[in-house]
PDB file of C-alpha atoms in Angstrom:
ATOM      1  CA  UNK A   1      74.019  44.463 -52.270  1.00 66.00           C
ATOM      2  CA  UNK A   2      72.581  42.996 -55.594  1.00 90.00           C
ATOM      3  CA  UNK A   3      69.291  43.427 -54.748  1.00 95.00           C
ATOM      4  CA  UNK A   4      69.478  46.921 -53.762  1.00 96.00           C
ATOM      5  CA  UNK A   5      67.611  49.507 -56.086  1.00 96.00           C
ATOM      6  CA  UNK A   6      64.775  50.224 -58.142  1.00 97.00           C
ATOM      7  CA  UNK A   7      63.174  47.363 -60.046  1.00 97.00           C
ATOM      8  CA  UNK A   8      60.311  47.246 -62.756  1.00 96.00           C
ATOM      9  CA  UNK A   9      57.908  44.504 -63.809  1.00 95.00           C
ATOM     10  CA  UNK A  10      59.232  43.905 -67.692  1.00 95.00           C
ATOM     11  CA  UNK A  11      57.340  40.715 -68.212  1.00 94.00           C
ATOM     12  CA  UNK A  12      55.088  37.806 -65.488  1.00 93.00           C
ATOM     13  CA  UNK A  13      54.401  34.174 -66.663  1.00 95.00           C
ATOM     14  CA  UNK A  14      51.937  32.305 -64.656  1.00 95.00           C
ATOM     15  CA  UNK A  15      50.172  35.085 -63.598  1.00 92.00           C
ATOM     16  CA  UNK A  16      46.238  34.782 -64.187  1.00 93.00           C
ATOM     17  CA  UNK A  17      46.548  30.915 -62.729  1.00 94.00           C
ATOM     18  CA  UNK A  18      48.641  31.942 -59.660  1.00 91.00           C
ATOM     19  CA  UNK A  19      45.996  35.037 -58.547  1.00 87.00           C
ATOM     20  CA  UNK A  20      43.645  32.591 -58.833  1.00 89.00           C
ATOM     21  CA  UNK A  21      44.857  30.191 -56.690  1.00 87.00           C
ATOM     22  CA  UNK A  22      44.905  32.404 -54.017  1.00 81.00           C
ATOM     23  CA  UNK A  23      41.601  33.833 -54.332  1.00 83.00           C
ATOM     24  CA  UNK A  24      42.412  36.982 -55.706  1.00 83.00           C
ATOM     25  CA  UNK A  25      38.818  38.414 -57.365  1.00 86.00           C
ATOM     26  CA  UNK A  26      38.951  39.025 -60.983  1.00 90.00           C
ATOM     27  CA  UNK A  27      38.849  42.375 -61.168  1.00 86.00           C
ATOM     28  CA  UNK A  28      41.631  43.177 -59.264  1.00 80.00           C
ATOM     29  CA  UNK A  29      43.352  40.299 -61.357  1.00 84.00           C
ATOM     30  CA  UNK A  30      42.260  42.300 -64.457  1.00 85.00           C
ATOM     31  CA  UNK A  31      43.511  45.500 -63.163  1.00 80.00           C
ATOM     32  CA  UNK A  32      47.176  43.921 -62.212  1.00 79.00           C
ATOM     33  CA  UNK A  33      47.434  42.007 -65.565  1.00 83.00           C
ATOM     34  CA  UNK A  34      49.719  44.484 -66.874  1.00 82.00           C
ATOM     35  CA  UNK A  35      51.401  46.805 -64.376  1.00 84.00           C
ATOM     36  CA  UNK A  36      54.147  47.196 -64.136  1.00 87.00           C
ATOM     37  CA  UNK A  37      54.968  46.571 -60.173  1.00 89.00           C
ATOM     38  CA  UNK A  38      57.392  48.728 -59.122  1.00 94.00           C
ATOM     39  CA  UNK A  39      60.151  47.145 -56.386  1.00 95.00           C
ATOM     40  CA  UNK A  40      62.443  48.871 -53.946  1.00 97.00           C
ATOM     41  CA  UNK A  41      64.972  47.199 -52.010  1.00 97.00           C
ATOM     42  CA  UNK A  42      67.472  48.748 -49.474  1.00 97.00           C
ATOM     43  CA  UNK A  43      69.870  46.105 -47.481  1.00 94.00           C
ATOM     44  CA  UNK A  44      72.066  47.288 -44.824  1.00 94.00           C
ATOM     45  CA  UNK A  45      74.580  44.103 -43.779  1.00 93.00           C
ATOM     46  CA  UNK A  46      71.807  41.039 -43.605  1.00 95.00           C
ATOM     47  CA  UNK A  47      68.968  43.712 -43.014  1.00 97.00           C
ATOM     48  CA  UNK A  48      66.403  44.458 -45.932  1.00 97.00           C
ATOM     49  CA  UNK A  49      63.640  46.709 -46.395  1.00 97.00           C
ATOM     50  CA  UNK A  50      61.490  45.222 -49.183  1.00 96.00           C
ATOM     51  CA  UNK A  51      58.580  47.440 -50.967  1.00 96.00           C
ATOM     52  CA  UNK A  52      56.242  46.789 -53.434  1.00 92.00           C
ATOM     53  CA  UNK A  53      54.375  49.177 -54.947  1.00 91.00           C
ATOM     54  CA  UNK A  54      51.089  48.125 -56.638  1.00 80.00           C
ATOM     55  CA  UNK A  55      48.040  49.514 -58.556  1.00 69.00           C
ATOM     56  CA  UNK A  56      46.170  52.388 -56.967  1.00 70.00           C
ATOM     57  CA  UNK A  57      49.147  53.013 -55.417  1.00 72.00           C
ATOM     58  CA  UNK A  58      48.845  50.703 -52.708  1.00 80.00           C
ATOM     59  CA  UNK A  59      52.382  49.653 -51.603  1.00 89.00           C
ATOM     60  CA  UNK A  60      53.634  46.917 -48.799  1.00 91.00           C
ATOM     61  CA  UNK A  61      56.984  47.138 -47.106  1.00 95.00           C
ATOM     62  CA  UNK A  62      58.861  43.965 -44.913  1.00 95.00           C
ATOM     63  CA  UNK A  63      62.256  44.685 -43.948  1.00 97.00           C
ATOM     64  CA  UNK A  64      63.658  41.541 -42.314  1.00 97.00           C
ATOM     65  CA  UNK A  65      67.373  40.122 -41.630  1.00 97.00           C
ATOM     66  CA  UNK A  66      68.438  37.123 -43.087  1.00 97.00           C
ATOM     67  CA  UNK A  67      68.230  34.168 -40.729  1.00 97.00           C
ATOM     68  CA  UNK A  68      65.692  35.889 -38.228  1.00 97.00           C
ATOM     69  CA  UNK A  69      62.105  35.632 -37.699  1.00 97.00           C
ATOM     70  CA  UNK A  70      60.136  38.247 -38.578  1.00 96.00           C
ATOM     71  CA  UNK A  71      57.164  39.721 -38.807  1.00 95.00           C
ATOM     72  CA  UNK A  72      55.526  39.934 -42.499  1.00 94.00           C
ATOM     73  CA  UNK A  73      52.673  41.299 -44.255  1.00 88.00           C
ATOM     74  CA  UNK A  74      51.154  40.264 -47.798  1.00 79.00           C
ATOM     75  CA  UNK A  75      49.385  42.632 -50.070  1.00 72.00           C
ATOM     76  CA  UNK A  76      46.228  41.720 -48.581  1.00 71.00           C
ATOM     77  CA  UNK A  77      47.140  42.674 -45.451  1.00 77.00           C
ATOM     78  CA  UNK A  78      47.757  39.435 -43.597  1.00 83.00           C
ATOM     79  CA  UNK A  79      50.101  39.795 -41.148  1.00 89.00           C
ATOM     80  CA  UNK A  80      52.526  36.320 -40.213  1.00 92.00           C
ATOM     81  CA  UNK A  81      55.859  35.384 -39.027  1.00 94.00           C
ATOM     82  CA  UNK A  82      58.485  34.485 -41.448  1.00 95.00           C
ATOM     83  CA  UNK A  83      62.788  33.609 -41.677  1.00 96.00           C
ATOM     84  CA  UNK A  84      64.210  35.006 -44.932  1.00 97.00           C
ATOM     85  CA  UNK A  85      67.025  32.614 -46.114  1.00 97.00           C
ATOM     86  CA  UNK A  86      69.651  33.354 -48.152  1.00 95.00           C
ATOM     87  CA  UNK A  87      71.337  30.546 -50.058  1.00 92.00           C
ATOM     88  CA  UNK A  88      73.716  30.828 -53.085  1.00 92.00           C
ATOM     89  CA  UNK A  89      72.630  34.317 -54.036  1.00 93.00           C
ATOM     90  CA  UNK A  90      68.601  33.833 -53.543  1.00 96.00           C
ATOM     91  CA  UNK A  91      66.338  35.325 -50.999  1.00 97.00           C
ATOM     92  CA  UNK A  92      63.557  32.484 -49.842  1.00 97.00           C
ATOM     93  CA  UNK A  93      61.034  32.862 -47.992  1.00 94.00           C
ATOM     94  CA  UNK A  94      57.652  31.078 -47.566  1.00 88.00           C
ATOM     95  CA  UNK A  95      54.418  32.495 -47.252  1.00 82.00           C
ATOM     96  CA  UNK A  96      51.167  31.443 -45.978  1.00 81.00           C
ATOM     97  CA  UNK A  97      49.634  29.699 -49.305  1.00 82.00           C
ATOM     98  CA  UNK A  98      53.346  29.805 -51.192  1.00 88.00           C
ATOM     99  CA  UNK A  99      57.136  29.922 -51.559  1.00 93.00           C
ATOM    100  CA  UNK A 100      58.929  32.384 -52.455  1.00 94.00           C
ATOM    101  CA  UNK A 101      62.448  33.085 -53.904  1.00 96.00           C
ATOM    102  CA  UNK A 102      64.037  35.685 -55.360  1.00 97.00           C
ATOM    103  CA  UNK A 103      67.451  36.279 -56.965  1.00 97.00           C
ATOM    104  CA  UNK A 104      69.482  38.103 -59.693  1.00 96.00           C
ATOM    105  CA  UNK A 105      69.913  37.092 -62.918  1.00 96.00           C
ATOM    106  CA  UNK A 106      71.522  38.651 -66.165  1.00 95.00           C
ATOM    107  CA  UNK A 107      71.175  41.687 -64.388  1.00 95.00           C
ATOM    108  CA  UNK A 108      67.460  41.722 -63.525  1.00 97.00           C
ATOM    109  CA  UNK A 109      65.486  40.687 -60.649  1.00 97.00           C
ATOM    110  CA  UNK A 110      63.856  37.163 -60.963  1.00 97.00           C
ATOM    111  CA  UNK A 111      60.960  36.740 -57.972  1.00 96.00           C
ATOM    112  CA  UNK A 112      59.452  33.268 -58.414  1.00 97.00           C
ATOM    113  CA  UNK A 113      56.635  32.143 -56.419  1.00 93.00           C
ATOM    114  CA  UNK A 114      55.673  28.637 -56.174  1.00 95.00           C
ATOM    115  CA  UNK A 115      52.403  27.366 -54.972  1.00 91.00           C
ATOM    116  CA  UNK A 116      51.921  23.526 -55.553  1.00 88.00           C
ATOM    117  CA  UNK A 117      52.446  23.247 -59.590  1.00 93.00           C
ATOM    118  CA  UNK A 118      51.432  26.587 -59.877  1.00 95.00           C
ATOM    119  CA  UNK A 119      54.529  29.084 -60.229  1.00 96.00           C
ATOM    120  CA  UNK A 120      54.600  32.589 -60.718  1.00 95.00           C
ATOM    121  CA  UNK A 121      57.929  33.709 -62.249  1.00 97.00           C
ATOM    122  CA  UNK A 122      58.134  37.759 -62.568  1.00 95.00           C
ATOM    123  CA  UNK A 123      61.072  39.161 -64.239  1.00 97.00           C
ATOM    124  CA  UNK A 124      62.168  42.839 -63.621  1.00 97.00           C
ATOM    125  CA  UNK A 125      64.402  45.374 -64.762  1.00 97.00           C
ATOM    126  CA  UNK A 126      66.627  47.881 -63.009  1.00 97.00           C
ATOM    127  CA  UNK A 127      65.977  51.486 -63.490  1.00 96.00           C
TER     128      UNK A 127
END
């Protein structure tokens, strides 16, 4: 139940170069720069519900059980199939152009994503 809770953005490396790579435009790279993306995560047992809350308000939620497929939505709205695995205290997943992982640290939530050499690694804080 680590990952339960309320989580916000406190600092992103890798961020401008990762957006890009996915062909993110630049204005909505501009305007994400430096919110603070707010997380909420609920598990019940194996089952999550995973939202992410972004600027303008627009939010995605995937709830998924660890070990089953499932289906899975990104913030542009493309829908796919995905198994969340859980192995020594991360949550992986991968994504249509990445992979995913995320885990708890030092009492934060690390989120890394990982596309080629490019890696996103977003650090948050409970609140």
């Amino acid at each position: 139940m680590a990952f339960t809770g309320r989580w916000e953005t406190e600092n992103q490396e890798g961020y401008d170069e990762f957006c890009k790579l996915l062909g993110i435009p630049d204005d909505i790279i501009e305007k994400g720069r430096n919110y603070k993306l707010i997380t909420e995560v609920t598990q019940d047992g194996e089952t999550f519900s995973w939202t992410q809350i972004y600027p303008t308000n627009a939010k995605v939620t995937n709830t998924f059980t660890i070990g089953k497929e499932c289906d899975m939505e990104t913030i542009g709205g493309k829908k796919f199939k995905a198994t969340v695995h859980l192995e020594g205290g991360k949550l992986s997943v991968t994504f249509p152009n990445y992979h995913h992982t995320s885990e708890i640290s030092g009492g934060k939530l690390i989120e890394t994503s990982k596309a080629g050499s490019v890696v996103l690694k977003r650090t948050s804080r409970k609140l």
